[in-house]
Structure formats: C-alpha cells, structure tokens
Coordinates of N, CA and C in Angstrom, one line a residue:
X1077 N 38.9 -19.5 -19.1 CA 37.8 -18.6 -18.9 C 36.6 -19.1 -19.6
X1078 N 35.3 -18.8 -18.9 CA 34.1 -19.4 -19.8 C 33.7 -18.4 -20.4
X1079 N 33.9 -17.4 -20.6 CA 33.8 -16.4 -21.8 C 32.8 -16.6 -22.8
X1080 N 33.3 -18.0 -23.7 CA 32.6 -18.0 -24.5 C 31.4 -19.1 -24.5
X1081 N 31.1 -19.4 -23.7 CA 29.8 -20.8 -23.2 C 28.6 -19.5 -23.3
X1082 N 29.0 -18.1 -23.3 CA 27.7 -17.3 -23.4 C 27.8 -16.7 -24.2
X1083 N 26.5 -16.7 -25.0 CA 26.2 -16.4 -26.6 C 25.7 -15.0 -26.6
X1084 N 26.5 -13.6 -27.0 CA 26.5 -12.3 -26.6 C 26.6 -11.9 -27.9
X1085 N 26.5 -10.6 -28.1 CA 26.5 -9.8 -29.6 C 28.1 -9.3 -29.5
X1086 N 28.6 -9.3 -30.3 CA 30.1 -9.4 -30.6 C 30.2 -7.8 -29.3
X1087 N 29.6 -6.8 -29.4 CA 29.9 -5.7 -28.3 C 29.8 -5.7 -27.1
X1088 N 28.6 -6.7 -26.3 CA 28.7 -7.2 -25.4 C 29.8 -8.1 -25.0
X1089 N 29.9 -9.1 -26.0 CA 31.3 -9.8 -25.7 C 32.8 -9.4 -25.3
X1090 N 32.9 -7.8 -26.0 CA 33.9 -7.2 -25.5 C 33.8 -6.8 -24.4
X1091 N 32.8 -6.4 -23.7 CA 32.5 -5.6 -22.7 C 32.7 -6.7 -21.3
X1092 N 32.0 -7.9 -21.6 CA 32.5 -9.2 -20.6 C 33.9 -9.9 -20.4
X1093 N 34.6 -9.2 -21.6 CA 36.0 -9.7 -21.6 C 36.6 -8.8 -21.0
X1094 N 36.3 -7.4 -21.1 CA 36.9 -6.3 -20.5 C 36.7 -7.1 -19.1
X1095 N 35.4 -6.6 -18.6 CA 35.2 -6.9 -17.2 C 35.9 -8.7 -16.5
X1096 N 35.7 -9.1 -17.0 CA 36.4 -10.9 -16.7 C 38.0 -10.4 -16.4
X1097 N 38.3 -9.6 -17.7 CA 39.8 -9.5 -17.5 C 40.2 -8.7 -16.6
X1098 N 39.7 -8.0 -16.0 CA 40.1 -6.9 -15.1 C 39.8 -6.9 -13.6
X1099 N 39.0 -8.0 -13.2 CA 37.8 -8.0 -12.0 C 38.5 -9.4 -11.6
X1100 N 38.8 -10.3 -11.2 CA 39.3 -11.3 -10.4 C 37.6 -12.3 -9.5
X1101 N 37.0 -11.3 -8.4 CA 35.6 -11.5 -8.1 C 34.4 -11.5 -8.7
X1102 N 35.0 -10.2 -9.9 CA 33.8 -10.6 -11.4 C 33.7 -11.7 -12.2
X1103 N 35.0 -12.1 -12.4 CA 35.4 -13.5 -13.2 C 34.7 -14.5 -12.2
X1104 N 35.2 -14.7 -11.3 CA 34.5 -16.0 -10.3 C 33.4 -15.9 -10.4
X1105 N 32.5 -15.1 -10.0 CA 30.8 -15.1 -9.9 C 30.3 -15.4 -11.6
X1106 N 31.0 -15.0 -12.5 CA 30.5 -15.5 -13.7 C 30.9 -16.8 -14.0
X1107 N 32.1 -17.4 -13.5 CA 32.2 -18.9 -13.7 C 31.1 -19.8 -13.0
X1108 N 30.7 -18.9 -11.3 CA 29.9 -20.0 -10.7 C 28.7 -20.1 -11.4
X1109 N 28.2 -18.7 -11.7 CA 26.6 -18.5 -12.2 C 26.9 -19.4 -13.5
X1110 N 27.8 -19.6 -14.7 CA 27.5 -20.8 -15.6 C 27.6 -22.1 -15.0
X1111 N 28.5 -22.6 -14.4 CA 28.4 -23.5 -14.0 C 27.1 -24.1 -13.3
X1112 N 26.2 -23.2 -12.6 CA 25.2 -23.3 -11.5 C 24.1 -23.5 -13.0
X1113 N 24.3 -22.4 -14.1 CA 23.2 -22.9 -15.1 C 23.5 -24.2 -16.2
X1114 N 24.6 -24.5 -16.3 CA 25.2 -25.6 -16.2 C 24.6 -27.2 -15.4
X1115 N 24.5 -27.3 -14.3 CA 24.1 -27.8 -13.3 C 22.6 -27.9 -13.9
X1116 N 22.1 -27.5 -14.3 CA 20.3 -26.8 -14.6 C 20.1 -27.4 -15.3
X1117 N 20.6 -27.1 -16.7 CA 20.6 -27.7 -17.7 C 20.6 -29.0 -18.5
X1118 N 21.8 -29.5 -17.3 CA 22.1 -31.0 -17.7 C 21.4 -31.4 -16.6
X1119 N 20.6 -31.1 -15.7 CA 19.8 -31.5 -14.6 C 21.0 -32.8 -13.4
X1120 N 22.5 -31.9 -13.2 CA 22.5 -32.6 -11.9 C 22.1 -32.1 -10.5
X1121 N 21.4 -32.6 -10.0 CA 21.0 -32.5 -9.1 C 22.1 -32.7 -8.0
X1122 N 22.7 -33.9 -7.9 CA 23.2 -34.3 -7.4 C 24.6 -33.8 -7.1
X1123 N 24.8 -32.7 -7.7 CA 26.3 -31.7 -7.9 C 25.5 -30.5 -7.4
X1124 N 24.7 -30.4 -6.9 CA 23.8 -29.1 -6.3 C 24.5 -28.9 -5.2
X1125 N 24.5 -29.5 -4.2 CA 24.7 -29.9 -2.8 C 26.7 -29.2 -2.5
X1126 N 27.3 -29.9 -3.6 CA 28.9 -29.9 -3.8 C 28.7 -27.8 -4.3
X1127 N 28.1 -27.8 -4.9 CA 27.9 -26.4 -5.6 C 28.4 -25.4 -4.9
X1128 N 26.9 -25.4 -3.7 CA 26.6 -24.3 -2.5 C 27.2 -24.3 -1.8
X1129 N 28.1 -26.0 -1.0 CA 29.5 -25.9 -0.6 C 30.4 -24.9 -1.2
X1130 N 31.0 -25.4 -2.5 CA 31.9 -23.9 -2.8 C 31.7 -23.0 -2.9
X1131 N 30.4 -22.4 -2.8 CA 29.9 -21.0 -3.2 C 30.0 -20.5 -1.8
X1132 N 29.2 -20.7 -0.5 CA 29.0 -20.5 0.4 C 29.6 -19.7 1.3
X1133 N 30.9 -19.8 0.6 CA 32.0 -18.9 1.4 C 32.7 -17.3 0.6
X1134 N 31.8 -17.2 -0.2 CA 32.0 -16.1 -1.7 C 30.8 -14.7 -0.8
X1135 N 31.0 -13.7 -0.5 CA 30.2 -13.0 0.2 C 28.8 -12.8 -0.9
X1136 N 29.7 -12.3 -2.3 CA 28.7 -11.9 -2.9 C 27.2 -12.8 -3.3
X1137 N 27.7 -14.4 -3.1 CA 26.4 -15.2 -3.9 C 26.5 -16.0 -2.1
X1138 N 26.4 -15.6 -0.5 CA 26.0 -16.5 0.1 C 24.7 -16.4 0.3
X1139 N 23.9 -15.0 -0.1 CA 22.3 -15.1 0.7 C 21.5 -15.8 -1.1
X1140 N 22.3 -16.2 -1.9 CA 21.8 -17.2 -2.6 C 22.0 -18.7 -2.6
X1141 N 22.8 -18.8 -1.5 CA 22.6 -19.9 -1.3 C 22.0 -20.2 0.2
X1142 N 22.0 -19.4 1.0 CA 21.1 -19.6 2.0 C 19.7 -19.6 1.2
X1143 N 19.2 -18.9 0.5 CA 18.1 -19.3 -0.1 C 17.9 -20.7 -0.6
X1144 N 18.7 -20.9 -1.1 CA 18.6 -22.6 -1.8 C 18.1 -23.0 -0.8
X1145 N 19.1 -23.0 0.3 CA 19.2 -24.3 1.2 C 17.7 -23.9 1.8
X1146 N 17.1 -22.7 2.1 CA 15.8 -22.8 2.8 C 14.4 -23.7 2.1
X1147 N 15.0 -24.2 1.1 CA 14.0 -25.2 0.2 C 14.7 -26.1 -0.8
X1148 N 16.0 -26.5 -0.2 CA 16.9 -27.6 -0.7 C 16.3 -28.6 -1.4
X1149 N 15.2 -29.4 -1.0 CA 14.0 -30.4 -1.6 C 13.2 -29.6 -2.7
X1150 N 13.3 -28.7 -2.4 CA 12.2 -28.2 -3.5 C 13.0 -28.0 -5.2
X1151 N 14.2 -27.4 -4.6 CA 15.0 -26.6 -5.8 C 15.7 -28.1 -6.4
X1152 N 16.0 -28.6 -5.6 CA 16.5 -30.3 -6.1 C 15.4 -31.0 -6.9
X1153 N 14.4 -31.3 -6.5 CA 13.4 -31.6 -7.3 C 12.8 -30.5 -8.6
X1154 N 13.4 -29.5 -8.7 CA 13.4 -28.8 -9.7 C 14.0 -29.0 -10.8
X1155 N 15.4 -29.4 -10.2 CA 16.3 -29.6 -10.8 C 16.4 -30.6 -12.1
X1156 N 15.5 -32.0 -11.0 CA 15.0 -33.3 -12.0 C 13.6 -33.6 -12.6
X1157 N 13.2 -32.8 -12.4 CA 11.5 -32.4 -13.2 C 11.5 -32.1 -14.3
X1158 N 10.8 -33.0 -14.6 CA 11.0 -33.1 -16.7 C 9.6 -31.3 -16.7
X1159 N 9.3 -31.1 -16.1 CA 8.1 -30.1 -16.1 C 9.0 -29.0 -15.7
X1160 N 8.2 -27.9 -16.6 CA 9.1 -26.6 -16.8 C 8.0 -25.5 -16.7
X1161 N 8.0 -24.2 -15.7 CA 7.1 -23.2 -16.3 C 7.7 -21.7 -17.0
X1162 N 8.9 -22.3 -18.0 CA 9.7 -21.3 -18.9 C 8.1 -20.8 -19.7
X1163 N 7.4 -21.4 -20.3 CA 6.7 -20.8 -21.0 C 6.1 -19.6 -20.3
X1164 N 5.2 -20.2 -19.2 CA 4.8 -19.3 -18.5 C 4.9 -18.0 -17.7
X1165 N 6.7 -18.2 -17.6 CA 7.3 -16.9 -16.9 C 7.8 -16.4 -18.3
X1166 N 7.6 -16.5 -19.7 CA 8.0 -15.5 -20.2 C 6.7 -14.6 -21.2
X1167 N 5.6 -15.1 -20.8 CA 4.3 -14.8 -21.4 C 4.0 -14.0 -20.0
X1168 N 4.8 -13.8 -18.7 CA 4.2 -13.1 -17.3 C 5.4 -11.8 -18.1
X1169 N 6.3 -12.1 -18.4 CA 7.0 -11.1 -18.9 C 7.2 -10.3 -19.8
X1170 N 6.4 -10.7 -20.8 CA 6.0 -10.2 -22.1 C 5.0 -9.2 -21.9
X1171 N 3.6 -9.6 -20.7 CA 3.0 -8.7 -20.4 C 3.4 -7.6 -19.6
X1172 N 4.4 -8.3 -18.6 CA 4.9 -7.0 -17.9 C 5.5 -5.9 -18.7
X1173 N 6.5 -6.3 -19.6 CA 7.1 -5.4 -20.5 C 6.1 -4.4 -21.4
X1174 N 4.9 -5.0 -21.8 CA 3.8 -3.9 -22.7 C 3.2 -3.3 -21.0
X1175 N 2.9 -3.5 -20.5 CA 2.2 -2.9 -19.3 C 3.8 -1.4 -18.7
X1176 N 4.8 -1.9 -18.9 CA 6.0 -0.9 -18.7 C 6.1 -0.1 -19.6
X1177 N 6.0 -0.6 -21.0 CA 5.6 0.5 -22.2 C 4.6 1.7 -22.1
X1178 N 3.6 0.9 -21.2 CA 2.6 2.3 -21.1 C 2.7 2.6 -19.4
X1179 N 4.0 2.9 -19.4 CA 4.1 3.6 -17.9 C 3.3 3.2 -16.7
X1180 N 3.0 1.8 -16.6 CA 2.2 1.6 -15.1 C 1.2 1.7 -15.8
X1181 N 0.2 2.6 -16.5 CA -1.0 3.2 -16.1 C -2.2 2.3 -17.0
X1182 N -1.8 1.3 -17.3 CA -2.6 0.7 -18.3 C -3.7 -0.4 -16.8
X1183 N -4.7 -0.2 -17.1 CA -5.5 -1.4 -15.9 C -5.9 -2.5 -16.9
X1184 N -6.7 -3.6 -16.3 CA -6.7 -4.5 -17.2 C -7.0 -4.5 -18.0
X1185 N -8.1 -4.2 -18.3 CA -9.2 -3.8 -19.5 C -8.3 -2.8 -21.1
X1186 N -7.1 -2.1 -20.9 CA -6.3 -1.6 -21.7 C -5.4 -2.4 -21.7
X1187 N -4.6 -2.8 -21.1 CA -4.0 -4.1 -21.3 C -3.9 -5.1 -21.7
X1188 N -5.6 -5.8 -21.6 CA -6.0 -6.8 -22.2 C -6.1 -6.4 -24.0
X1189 N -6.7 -5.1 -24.4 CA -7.0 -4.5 -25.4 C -5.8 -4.9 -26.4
X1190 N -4.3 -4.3 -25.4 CA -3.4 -3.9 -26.6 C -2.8 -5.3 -26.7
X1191 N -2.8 -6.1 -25.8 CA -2.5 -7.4 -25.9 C -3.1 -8.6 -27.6
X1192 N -4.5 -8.5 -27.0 CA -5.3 -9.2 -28.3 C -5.5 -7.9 -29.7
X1193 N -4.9 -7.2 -29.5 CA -4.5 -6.0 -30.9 C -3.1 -6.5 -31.5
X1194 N -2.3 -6.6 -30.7 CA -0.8 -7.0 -30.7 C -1.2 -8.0 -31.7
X1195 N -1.7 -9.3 -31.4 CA -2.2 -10.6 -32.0 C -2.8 -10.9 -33.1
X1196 N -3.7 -9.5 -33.6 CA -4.7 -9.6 -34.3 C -4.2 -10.0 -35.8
X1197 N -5.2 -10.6 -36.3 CA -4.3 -11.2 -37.5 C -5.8 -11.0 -39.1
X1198 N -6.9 -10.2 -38.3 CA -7.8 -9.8 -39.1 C -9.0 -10.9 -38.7
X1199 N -10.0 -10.3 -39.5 CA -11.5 -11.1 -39.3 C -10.9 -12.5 -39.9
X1200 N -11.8 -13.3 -39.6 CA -11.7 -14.6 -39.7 C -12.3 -14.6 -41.3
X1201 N -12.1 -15.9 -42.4 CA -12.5 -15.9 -43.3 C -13.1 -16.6 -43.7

C-alpha cells in the first residue's frame, strides 16, 4: 500500500487507511494518482504514455486521461521543463482564498487593500 509516500496529520492518516482498507477502487485511484505525481516529480516523461495505457480502462480517471491525450505534447513537455508556474498558481490561490473570506463581495480596489494590509510591515525607516 502507498499509504505512507503521503505526508498527512496522524488523523487524516487514519482516515486514508480506513478508506484504502475498505474500498478496493479507492485504493487503486490513490495508488495511480501517486504514482502519476510520482511520474511528475522525477519528470518521466517517458512512463506518461505506459501510464494512461493502464489508467484508461479505470471508469473513474478515463476523462482524465482523455484529457491528457487532447494535448499529449503539451503535458509531456511539461513534464520535462525545468520551468514551473507553482509559484504563481499559489499566489492565484492565496488571493482567491482572502477574496472567499469576504464572501465574493470584495472588488478589486478592497481586495487589493486587504492584500497590501496583510503585508504591511510599518512605515519605512
């Protein structure tokens, strides 16, 4: 079981063991999803291709892999690209999250506000 390749707060951990242990289809989809971040990580690309093969016939992950394949070149070359926009999708998400804090209703100009407030570190000296 890959159980432990994911780094969870000891309650969570029980809760994934519960489910792994009891689910047969739950277990698989969490083996493929590490392995597929797996794949990511150590950047094979080249084990992408073998991947969506064995996935492809799993109902629950096939319209993710029809998605792959609708830009096979693209996601492969993602795969081997020393360039990353992690930073960027989690600074898109950090805003989304304060913008969810205030219920939608924040427009830019209040959002921008509580954003450079968040930051503030005092007058300059």
């Amino acid at each position: 079981m890959f159980l432990y390749e994911v780094d969870l707060p000891e309650t969570d951990r029980l809760l994934l063991k519960h489910l792994l242990g009891g689910n047969e289809p739950i277990s698989q989809v969490h083996r493929l999803g590490l392995q597929f971040k797996k794949l990511m990580e150590t950047k094979q690309a080249h084990e992408l291709a073998s991947w969506c093969a064995d996935v492809e016939n799993l109902l629950i992950l096939s319209g993710f892999v029809w998605a792959i394949r609708q830009d096979f070149a693209a996601i492969e070359e993602a795969f081997l690209s020393e360039w990353s926009n992690k930073q960027t999708e989690e600074q898109v998400n950090r805003l989304k999250t304060i913008k969810r804090t205030m219920y939608g209703k924040a427009n830019f100009d209040l959002l921008r506000l509580r954003v450079l407030a968040q930051n503030w570190t005092g007058p300059p000296k």
